[in-house]
């Protein structure tokens, strides 16, 4: 039975793939690149935890940010924060160049838990699913509020949204269950896990296609379609109000909604840019005949895509600070006692549905 190394990405270790951990472990000591990569991942994780924790703190503390949209952003920030914590945990425990604990469970039960729930990347996949689908929930809430505003209060009650959020988290872990069957406890007392060998590569191919569709293609397709419909609706509303010479407050409300939707679209755009390389790489390397997956250049490419993947969970708080006016106001109100409120004519872009 072949022993396996830990993969730095939240993707399964399959026979057709080189893992980023292999990249980190096999780099020549004189280059220092492997150590640089794992240090960068740990630094990303620390920054991401602090940034997403700040988002939760500001939104929950400032009363004018207590809206359905912002509560969903808190849930998204929690998912991203857990992804960053996982990045730190794996960096400090598993990466050969950075690990601080060389831990191998001694009991069979300990190895089962260690291999199936930690080293198999079950948690990494579950949290990645949660991050993607929580962003889908944010998109769904904005879609109903702006495209079907008359149905908002009836469809999106607080109870239904709580149920939907709970369902997202449960489903994310259920979708990740197949990854429990990629590793098993090793018979070697000095090694924790071994890769499960199947008669052919069918399981890994089906698992790869399943994961690519559910974690990447499906949520991005749904969100892209929803934001397209939202942009069309808001553009039509702005044009109609402009032609009717509507009151300035009504027109400003539409413009404010457009700004918030643009901010959320940037979050989606960052997800597409930062997730596409590693998902493309993952899908291509399911095929064992693709020669690039065994090349030296692939090891560099995979390490870069891994850094990009985790950076997605770091960048969202930065986008909020740069593009979300109400969040900036809440940040000032939280940390600056001399913050001055704006005039009464300022439109609240916290986004009431009408």
mmCIF file of C-alpha atoms in Angstrom:
data_model
loop_
_atom_site.group_PDB
_atom_site.id
_atom_site.type_symbol
_atom_site.label_atom_id
_atom_site.label_comp_id
_atom_site.label_asym_id
_atom_site.label_seq_id
_atom_site.Cartn_x
_atom_site.Cartn_y
_atom_site.Cartn_z
ATOM 1 C CA UNK A 1 0.000 0.000 0.000
ATOM 2 C CA UNK A 2 1.444 3.344 -0.984
ATOM 3 C CA UNK A 3 1.861 6.027 1.631
ATOM 4 C CA UNK A 4 0.639 9.499 0.801
ATOM 5 C CA UNK A 5 1.622 13.058 1.567
ATOM 6 C CA UNK A 6 -0.679 15.826 2.598
ATOM 7 C CA UNK A 7 -2.012 18.047 -0.158
ATOM 8 C CA UNK A 8 -1.787 21.790 0.384
ATOM 9 C CA UNK A 9 -4.939 22.430 -1.584
ATOM 10 C CA UNK A 10 -8.447 21.468 -0.499
ATOM 11 C CA UNK A 11 -8.440 18.889 -3.283
ATOM 12 C CA UNK A 12 -8.057 15.144 -2.873
ATOM 13 C CA UNK A 13 -4.759 13.395 -3.307
ATOM 14 C CA UNK A 14 -5.263 11.104 -6.326
ATOM 15 C CA UNK A 15 -2.769 8.961 -8.187
ATOM 16 C CA UNK A 16 -2.940 11.212 -11.237
ATOM 17 C CA UNK A 17 -2.059 14.368 -9.331
ATOM 18 C CA UNK A 18 1.081 15.878 -7.779
ATOM 19 C CA UNK A 19 0.184 17.644 -4.537
ATOM 20 C CA UNK A 20 1.404 21.065 -3.498
ATOM 21 C CA UNK A 21 2.824 19.367 -0.418
ATOM 22 C CA UNK A 22 5.044 17.312 -2.721
ATOM 23 C CA UNK A 23 6.110 20.569 -4.305
ATOM 24 C CA UNK A 24 6.981 22.011 -0.904
ATOM 25 C CA UNK A 25 8.799 18.895 0.264
ATOM 26 C CA UNK A 26 10.731 18.221 -2.942
ATOM 27 C CA UNK A 27 12.080 21.726 -3.511
ATOM 28 C CA UNK A 28 15.835 21.925 -3.150
ATOM 29 C CA UNK A 29 16.849 23.304 0.263
ATOM 30 C CA UNK A 30 19.082 25.913 -1.347
ATOM 31 C CA UNK A 31 16.229 27.598 -3.166
ATOM 32 C CA UNK A 32 14.099 28.214 -0.104
ATOM 33 C CA UNK A 33 11.021 28.401 -2.349
ATOM 34 C CA UNK A 34 9.138 25.633 -0.533
ATOM 35 C CA UNK A 35 9.590 27.397 2.785
ATOM 36 C CA UNK A 36 8.599 30.731 1.235
ATOM 37 C CA UNK A 37 5.361 29.251 -0.123
ATOM 38 C CA UNK A 38 4.217 27.681 3.139
ATOM 39 C CA UNK A 39 5.148 30.823 5.104
ATOM 40 C CA UNK A 40 3.092 32.891 2.679
ATOM 41 C CA UNK A 41 0.101 30.579 3.119
ATOM 42 C CA UNK A 42 0.319 30.884 6.903
ATOM 43 C CA UNK A 43 0.578 34.682 6.651
ATOM 44 C CA UNK A 44 -2.460 34.702 4.359
ATOM 45 C CA UNK A 45 -4.343 32.671 6.925
ATOM 46 C CA UNK A 46 -3.506 35.068 9.777
ATOM 47 C CA UNK A 47 -4.491 38.146 7.743
ATOM 48 C CA UNK A 48 -7.702 36.440 6.595
ATOM 49 C CA UNK A 49 -8.726 35.487 10.132
ATOM 50 C CA UNK A 50 -8.156 39.029 11.423
ATOM 51 C CA UNK A 51 -9.883 40.673 8.437
ATOM 52 C CA UNK A 52 -12.986 38.484 8.536
ATOM 53 C CA UNK A 53 -13.164 38.777 12.316
ATOM 54 C CA UNK A 54 -13.165 42.552 11.859
ATOM 55 C CA UNK A 55 -16.078 42.293 9.410
ATOM 56 C CA UNK A 56 -18.110 40.276 11.931
ATOM 57 C CA UNK A 57 -17.251 42.656 14.780
ATOM 58 C CA UNK A 58 -18.149 45.849 12.902
ATOM 59 C CA UNK A 59 -21.430 44.570 11.437
ATOM 60 C CA UNK A 60 -22.635 43.059 14.706
ATOM 61 C CA UNK A 61 -21.644 46.138 16.740
ATOM 62 C CA UNK A 62 -23.057 48.926 14.550
ATOM 63 C CA UNK A 63 -26.856 49.061 14.575
ATOM 64 C CA UNK A 64 -27.412 50.628 11.157
ATOM 65 C CA UNK A 65 -25.599 47.613 9.645
ATOM 66 C CA UNK A 66 -28.114 45.193 11.151
ATOM 67 C CA UNK A 67 -29.829 44.182 7.914
ATOM 68 C CA UNK A 68 -30.491 40.848 6.230
ATOM 69 C CA UNK A 69 -27.775 41.446 3.637
ATOM 70 C CA UNK A 70 -25.151 42.296 6.235
ATOM 71 C CA UNK A 71 -26.043 39.339 8.451
ATOM 72 C CA UNK A 72 -25.472 37.117 5.428
ATOM 73 C CA UNK A 73 -22.120 38.844 4.892
ATOM 74 C CA UNK A 74 -21.268 37.941 8.494
ATOM 75 C CA UNK A 75 -22.065 34.308 7.734
ATOM 76 C CA UNK A 76 -19.848 34.482 4.639
ATOM 77 C CA UNK A 77 -17.073 36.054 6.729
ATOM 78 C CA UNK A 78 -17.344 33.198 9.245
ATOM 79 C CA UNK A 79 -16.929 30.653 6.432
ATOM 80 C CA UNK A 80 -13.909 32.538 5.046
ATOM 81 C CA UNK A 81 -12.421 32.847 8.536
ATOM 82 C CA UNK A 82 -12.671 29.081 9.035
ATOM 83 C CA UNK A 83 -10.988 28.517 5.664
ATOM 84 C CA UNK A 84 -8.127 30.760 6.830
ATOM 85 C CA UNK A 85 -7.899 28.927 10.160
ATOM 86 C CA UNK A 86 -7.644 25.665 8.251
ATOM 87 C CA UNK A 87 -4.847 27.174 6.152
ATOM 88 C CA UNK A 88 -2.916 28.122 9.318
ATOM 89 C CA UNK A 89 -3.567 24.750 10.947
ATOM 90 C CA UNK A 90 -2.338 22.739 7.991
ATOM 91 C CA UNK A 91 0.649 25.015 7.500
ATOM 92 C CA UNK A 92 1.833 24.594 11.077
ATOM 93 C CA UNK A 93 1.082 20.885 11.375
ATOM 94 C CA UNK A 94 1.759 19.322 7.969
ATOM 95 C CA UNK A 95 4.090 21.376 5.755
ATOM 96 C CA UNK A 96 7.590 19.925 6.006
ATOM 97 C CA UNK A 97 9.255 23.353 5.887
ATOM 98 C CA UNK A 98 6.967 25.032 8.414
ATOM 99 C CA UNK A 99 5.426 22.444 10.690
ATOM 100 C CA UNK A 100 5.963 22.850 14.410
ATOM 101 C CA UNK A 101 4.546 19.467 15.463
ATOM 102 C CA UNK A 102 5.508 16.117 13.921
ATOM 103 C CA UNK A 103 2.434 14.230 15.079
ATOM 104 C CA UNK A 104 1.529 10.638 14.220
ATOM 105 C CA UNK A 105 -1.362 9.061 16.176
ATOM 106 C CA UNK A 106 -0.392 5.833 17.896
ATOM 107 C CA UNK A 107 -3.835 4.234 18.195
ATOM 108 C CA UNK A 108 -5.889 2.879 15.305
ATOM 109 C CA UNK A 109 -8.868 5.066 16.259
ATOM 110 C CA UNK A 110 -6.649 8.134 16.377
ATOM 111 C CA UNK A 111 -5.310 7.357 12.913
ATOM 112 C CA UNK A 112 -8.841 6.922 11.546
ATOM 113 C CA UNK A 113 -9.878 10.356 12.801
ATOM 114 C CA UNK A 114 -6.587 11.933 11.713
ATOM 115 C CA UNK A 115 -6.677 10.479 8.189
ATOM 116 C CA UNK A 116 -10.386 10.649 7.374
ATOM 117 C CA UNK A 117 -11.280 14.004 8.895
ATOM 118 C CA UNK A 118 -8.012 15.978 8.751
ATOM 119 C CA UNK A 119 -5.427 14.729 6.284
ATOM 120 C CA UNK A 120 -7.984 13.709 3.652
ATOM 121 C CA UNK A 121 -8.933 17.395 3.253
ATOM 122 C CA UNK A 122 -12.519 16.641 4.236
ATOM 123 C CA UNK A 123 -12.616 19.856 6.273
ATOM 124 C CA UNK A 124 -10.954 21.865 3.508
ATOM 125 C CA UNK A 125 -13.563 20.797 1.009
ATOM 126 C CA UNK A 126 -16.456 21.315 3.426
ATOM 127 C CA UNK A 127 -15.350 24.864 4.228
ATOM 128 C CA UNK A 128 -14.754 25.661 0.549
ATOM 129 C CA UNK A 129 -18.281 24.497 -0.248
ATOM 130 C CA UNK A 130 -19.614 26.592 2.637
ATOM 131 C CA UNK A 131 -17.817 29.719 1.418
ATOM 132 C CA UNK A 132 -19.085 29.339 -2.154
ATOM 133 C CA UNK A 133 -22.674 28.556 -1.221
ATOM 134 C CA UNK A 134 -22.898 31.237 1.446
ATOM 135 C CA UNK A 135 -22.002 33.711 -1.286
ATOM 136 C CA UNK A 136 -24.814 32.122 -3.303
ATOM 137 C CA UNK A 137 -27.217 32.873 -0.434
ATOM 138 C CA UNK A 138 -26.108 36.533 -0.411
ATOM 139 C CA UNK A 139 -26.728 36.653 -4.156
ATOM 140 C CA UNK A 140 -30.124 34.983 -3.793
ATOM 141 C CA UNK A 141 -31.209 37.510 -1.150
ATOM 142 C CA UNK A 142 -30.203 40.447 -3.362
ATOM 143 C CA UNK A 143 -31.875 38.847 -6.384
ATOM 144 C CA UNK A 144 -35.239 38.517 -4.637
ATOM 145 C CA UNK A 145 -34.980 41.991 -3.076
ATOM 146 C CA UNK A 146 -34.245 43.765 -6.361
ATOM 147 C CA UNK A 147 -35.856 41.656 -9.077
ATOM 148 C CA UNK A 148 -38.938 40.504 -7.110
ATOM 149 C CA UNK A 149 -39.292 43.137 -4.360
ATOM 150 C CA UNK A 150 -43.014 42.538 -3.787
ATOM 151 C CA UNK A 151 -42.301 38.932 -2.808
ATOM 152 C CA UNK A 152 -39.333 39.734 -0.537
ATOM 153 C CA UNK A 153 -41.149 39.957 2.812
ATOM 154 C CA UNK A 154 -43.166 36.814 2.121
ATOM 155 C CA UNK A 155 -40.347 34.627 0.776
ATOM 156 C CA UNK A 156 -37.333 35.729 2.800
ATOM 157 C CA UNK A 157 -38.520 35.641 6.376
ATOM 158 C CA UNK A 158 -35.919 35.504 9.145
ATOM 159 C CA UNK A 159 -36.868 31.909 9.948
ATOM 160 C CA UNK A 160 -36.494 30.794 6.342
ATOM 161 C CA UNK A 161 -33.111 32.487 5.979
ATOM 162 C CA UNK A 162 -31.830 30.856 9.183
ATOM 163 C CA UNK A 163 -33.028 27.504 7.885
ATOM 164 C CA UNK A 164 -31.360 28.132 4.528
ATOM 165 C CA UNK A 165 -28.067 29.054 6.170
ATOM 166 C CA UNK A 166 -28.163 25.938 8.369
ATOM 167 C CA UNK A 167 -28.959 23.848 5.299
ATOM 168 C CA UNK A 168 -25.964 25.317 3.461
ATOM 169 C CA UNK A 169 -23.581 24.302 6.247
ATOM 170 C CA UNK A 170 -25.047 20.809 6.569
ATOM 171 C CA UNK A 171 -25.021 20.281 2.799
ATOM 172 C CA UNK A 172 -21.410 21.481 2.544
ATOM 173 C CA UNK A 173 -20.280 18.749 4.931
ATOM 174 C CA UNK A 174 -22.470 16.132 3.239
ATOM 175 C CA UNK A 175 -20.990 16.970 -0.178
ATOM 176 C CA UNK A 176 -17.520 16.419 1.312
ATOM 177 C CA UNK A 177 -18.204 12.911 2.640
ATOM 178 C CA UNK A 178 -16.692 11.112 -0.410
ATOM 179 C CA UNK A 179 -13.292 12.548 0.525
ATOM 180 C CA UNK A 180 -13.349 10.424 3.677
ATOM 181 C CA UNK A 181 -12.651 7.453 1.384
ATOM 182 C CA UNK A 182 -9.420 8.725 -0.164
ATOM 183 C CA UNK A 183 -7.112 7.833 2.766
ATOM 184 C CA UNK A 184 -6.938 5.095 5.382
ATOM 185 C CA UNK A 185 -4.792 4.456 8.482
ATOM 186 C CA UNK A 186 -1.297 3.209 7.673
ATOM 187 C CA UNK A 187 0.073 -0.066 9.043
ATOM 188 C CA UNK A 188 3.451 1.611 9.440
ATOM 189 C CA UNK A 189 3.743 2.891 13.044
ATOM 190 C CA UNK A 190 5.829 5.831 11.831
ATOM 191 C CA UNK A 191 3.233 6.970 9.266
ATOM 192 C CA UNK A 192 -0.329 8.091 9.852
ATOM 193 C CA UNK A 193 -2.073 7.518 6.537
ATOM 194 C CA UNK A 194 -1.956 5.572 3.306
ATOM 195 C CA UNK A 195 -3.802 6.244 0.082
ATOM 196 C CA UNK A 196 -6.646 3.834 -0.618
ATOM 197 C CA UNK A 197 -5.857 1.898 -3.777
ATOM 198 C CA UNK A 198 -8.757 1.131 -6.091
ATOM 199 C CA UNK A 199 -8.736 -1.285 -9.021
ATOM 200 C CA UNK A 200 -8.965 1.607 -11.442
ATOM 201 C CA UNK A 201 -9.103 5.396 -11.376
ATOM 202 C CA UNK A 202 -12.897 5.599 -11.811
ATOM 203 C CA UNK A 203 -13.576 6.661 -8.220
ATOM 204 C CA UNK A 204 -11.089 9.524 -8.365
ATOM 205 C CA UNK A 205 -12.357 10.684 -11.765
ATOM 206 C CA UNK A 206 -15.989 10.692 -10.625
ATOM 207 C CA UNK A 207 -14.999 12.392 -7.374
ATOM 208 C CA UNK A 208 -13.070 15.063 -9.275
ATOM 209 C CA UNK A 209 -15.901 15.804 -11.712
ATOM 210 C CA UNK A 210 -18.413 15.815 -8.831
ATOM 211 C CA UNK A 211 -16.308 18.279 -6.816
ATOM 212 C CA UNK A 212 -15.560 20.539 -9.801
ATOM 213 C CA UNK A 213 -19.244 20.821 -10.666
ATOM 214 C CA UNK A 214 -20.581 21.352 -7.128
ATOM 215 C CA UNK A 215 -17.861 23.563 -5.657
ATOM 216 C CA UNK A 216 -17.066 25.680 -8.721
ATOM 217 C CA UNK A 217 -19.190 25.445 -11.844
ATOM 218 C CA UNK A 218 -22.688 25.310 -10.303
ATOM 219 C CA UNK A 219 -22.368 28.180 -7.772
ATOM 220 C CA UNK A 220 -20.553 30.455 -10.222
ATOM 221 C CA UNK A 221 -23.140 29.823 -12.945
ATOM 222 C CA UNK A 222 -26.053 30.541 -10.601
ATOM 223 C CA UNK A 223 -24.456 33.703 -9.206
ATOM 224 C CA UNK A 224 -23.422 35.025 -12.601
ATOM 225 C CA UNK A 225 -26.967 34.597 -13.936
ATOM 226 C CA UNK A 226 -28.458 36.266 -10.840
ATOM 227 C CA UNK A 227 -26.144 39.275 -10.996
ATOM 228 C CA UNK A 228 -26.854 39.685 -14.696
ATOM 229 C CA UNK A 229 -30.596 39.851 -13.949
ATOM 230 C CA UNK A 230 -29.973 42.267 -11.060
ATOM 231 C CA UNK A 231 -27.871 44.618 -13.182
ATOM 232 C CA UNK A 232 -30.506 44.629 -15.949
ATOM 233 C CA UNK A 233 -33.270 45.372 -13.433
ATOM 234 C CA UNK A 234 -31.390 48.201 -11.732
ATOM 235 C CA UNK A 235 -30.392 49.752 -15.047
ATOM 236 C CA UNK A 236 -34.022 49.702 -16.185
ATOM 237 C CA UNK A 237 -35.186 51.245 -12.898
ATOM 238 C CA UNK A 238 -32.599 54.015 -13.086
ATOM 239 C CA UNK A 239 -33.546 54.810 -16.679
ATOM 240 C CA UNK A 240 -37.283 54.901 -15.873
ATOM 241 C CA UNK A 241 -36.798 57.186 -12.858
ATOM 242 C CA UNK A 242 -34.548 59.484 -14.831
ATOM 243 C CA UNK A 243 -37.060 59.792 -17.643
ATOM 244 C CA UNK A 244 -39.907 60.453 -15.189
ATOM 245 C CA UNK A 245 -37.880 63.103 -13.332
ATOM 246 C CA UNK A 246 -38.554 61.244 -10.098
ATOM 247 C CA UNK A 247 -37.676 62.613 -6.704
ATOM 248 C CA UNK A 248 -33.946 62.739 -6.029
ATOM 249 C CA UNK A 249 -34.244 60.398 -3.037
ATOM 250 C CA UNK A 250 -35.843 57.652 -5.146
ATOM 251 C CA UNK A 251 -33.202 57.963 -7.844
ATOM 252 C CA UNK A 252 -30.399 58.017 -5.257
ATOM 253 C CA UNK A 253 -31.765 54.821 -3.746
ATOM 254 C CA UNK A 254 -31.421 53.026 -7.073
ATOM 255 C CA UNK A 255 -27.880 54.366 -7.488
ATOM 256 C CA UNK A 256 -27.007 53.252 -3.955
ATOM 257 C CA UNK A 257 -28.341 49.789 -4.708
ATOM 258 C CA UNK A 258 -26.222 49.687 -7.842
ATOM 259 C CA UNK A 259 -23.137 50.476 -5.773
ATOM 260 C CA UNK A 260 -23.793 47.651 -3.329
ATOM 261 C CA UNK A 261 -24.477 45.206 -6.147
ATOM 262 C CA UNK A 262 -21.238 46.304 -7.856
ATOM 263 C CA UNK A 263 -19.401 45.591 -4.612
ATOM 264 C CA UNK A 264 -20.919 42.107 -4.388
ATOM 265 C CA UNK A 265 -20.132 41.550 -8.057
ATOM 266 C CA UNK A 266 -16.499 42.352 -7.273
ATOM 267 C CA UNK A 267 -16.596 39.647 -4.583
ATOM 268 C CA UNK A 268 -17.912 37.218 -7.212
ATOM 269 C CA UNK A 269 -15.298 38.395 -9.717
ATOM 270 C CA UNK A 270 -12.515 37.785 -7.185
ATOM 271 C CA UNK A 271 -13.903 34.292 -6.596
ATOM 272 C CA UNK A 272 -13.862 33.530 -10.324
ATOM 273 C CA UNK A 273 -10.340 34.881 -10.855
ATOM 274 C CA UNK A 274 -8.812 33.210 -7.803
ATOM 275 C CA UNK A 275 -10.616 29.860 -8.010
ATOM 276 C CA UNK A 276 -10.471 29.235 -11.780
ATOM 277 C CA UNK A 277 -6.749 28.304 -12.046
ATOM 278 C CA UNK A 278 -6.779 25.679 -9.286
ATOM 279 C CA UNK A 279 -10.091 24.163 -10.411
ATOM 280 C CA UNK A 280 -8.895 24.004 -14.009
ATOM 281 C CA UNK A 281 -5.660 22.426 -12.851
ATOM 282 C CA UNK A 282 -7.592 19.949 -10.714
ATOM 283 C CA UNK A 283 -9.925 18.949 -13.551
ATOM 284 C CA UNK A 284 -7.104 18.514 -16.075
ATOM 285 C CA UNK A 285 -4.968 16.404 -13.763
ATOM 286 C CA UNK A 286 -7.716 13.882 -13.127
ATOM 287 C CA UNK A 287 -6.535 12.444 -16.434
ATOM 288 C CA UNK A 288 -3.298 10.508 -15.768
ATOM 289 C CA UNK A 289 -2.234 10.799 -19.434
ATOM 290 C CA UNK A 290 -1.862 14.595 -19.235
ATOM 291 C CA UNK A 291 1.916 14.942 -19.117
ATOM 292 C CA UNK A 292 2.006 18.507 -17.754
ATOM 293 C CA UNK A 293 0.777 17.288 -14.352
ATOM 294 C CA UNK A 294 4.069 15.500 -13.738
ATOM 295 C CA UNK A 295 6.346 18.289 -14.862
ATOM 296 C CA UNK A 296 8.479 20.612 -12.755
ATOM 297 C CA UNK A 297 6.610 23.639 -14.084
ATOM 298 C CA UNK A 298 3.370 22.131 -12.820
ATOM 299 C CA UNK A 299 4.724 22.119 -9.255
ATOM 300 C CA UNK A 300 5.304 25.866 -9.423
ATOM 301 C CA UNK A 301 1.924 26.451 -11.041
ATOM 302 C CA UNK A 302 0.118 24.371 -8.409
ATOM 303 C CA UNK A 303 1.769 26.249 -5.557
ATOM 304 C CA UNK A 304 0.720 29.588 -7.088
ATOM 305 C CA UNK A 305 -2.881 28.422 -7.570
ATOM 306 C CA UNK A 306 -2.969 27.251 -3.955
ATOM 307 C CA UNK A 307 -1.906 30.713 -2.784
ATOM 308 C CA UNK A 308 -4.600 32.257 -5.003
ATOM 309 C CA UNK A 309 -7.259 29.921 -3.604
ATOM 310 C CA UNK A 310 -6.676 30.954 0.000
ATOM 311 C CA UNK A 311 -6.260 34.601 -0.957
ATOM 312 C CA UNK A 312 -9.940 34.619 -1.950
ATOM 313 C CA UNK A 313 -10.857 34.287 1.733
ATOM 314 C CA UNK A 314 -8.514 37.185 2.560
ATOM 315 C CA UNK A 315 -9.624 39.710 -0.035
ATOM 316 C CA UNK A 316 -13.331 40.094 0.813
ATOM 317 C CA UNK A 317 -12.783 42.387 3.859
ATOM 318 C CA UNK A 318 -10.512 44.536 1.670
ATOM 319 C CA UNK A 319 -13.285 44.859 -0.924
ATOM 320 C CA UNK A 320 -15.781 45.861 1.764
ATOM 321 C CA UNK A 321 -13.424 48.571 3.014
ATOM 322 C CA UNK A 322 -12.761 49.958 -0.477
ATOM 323 C CA UNK A 323 -16.215 49.692 -2.047
ATOM 324 C CA UNK A 324 -18.893 49.416 0.684
ATOM 325 C CA UNK A 325 -19.643 52.906 1.949
ATOM 326 C CA UNK A 326 -21.814 51.814 4.873
ATOM 327 C CA UNK A 327 -19.172 49.393 6.094
ATOM 328 C CA UNK A 328 -16.584 52.180 6.043
ATOM 329 C CA UNK A 329 -18.960 54.339 8.071
ATOM 330 C CA UNK A 330 -19.495 51.500 10.530
ATOM 331 C CA UNK A 331 -15.742 50.970 10.794
ATOM 332 C CA UNK A 332 -15.216 54.630 11.646
ATOM 333 C CA UNK A 333 -18.062 54.593 14.124
ATOM 334 C CA UNK A 334 -16.594 51.527 15.816
ATOM 335 C CA UNK A 335 -13.014 52.728 16.174
ATOM 336 C CA UNK A 336 -13.207 56.526 16.002
ATOM 337 C CA UNK A 337 -15.044 58.430 18.731
ATOM 338 C CA UNK A 338 -14.898 61.611 16.683
ATOM 339 C CA UNK A 339 -16.889 60.100 13.805
ATOM 340 C CA UNK A 340 -19.513 62.526 12.530
ATOM 341 C CA UNK A 341 -22.792 61.333 11.096
ATOM 342 C CA UNK A 342 -23.820 62.487 7.654
ATOM 343 C CA UNK A 343 -26.875 64.541 6.831
ATOM 344 C CA UNK A 344 -30.394 63.211 6.811
ATOM 345 C CA UNK A 345 -30.489 63.138 2.984
ATOM 346 C CA UNK A 346 -27.910 60.366 2.828
ATOM 347 C CA UNK A 347 -29.477 57.236 1.364
ATOM 348 C CA UNK A 348 -28.940 54.064 3.370
ATOM 349 C CA UNK A 349 -27.434 51.506 1.032
ATOM 350 C CA UNK A 350 -27.967 48.777 3.594
ATOM 351 C CA UNK A 351 -30.631 47.802 1.126
ATOM 352 C CA UNK A 352 -34.241 47.638 2.103
ATOM 353 C CA UNK A 353 -36.036 45.599 -0.569
ATOM 354 C CA UNK A 354 -38.147 48.451 -1.981
#
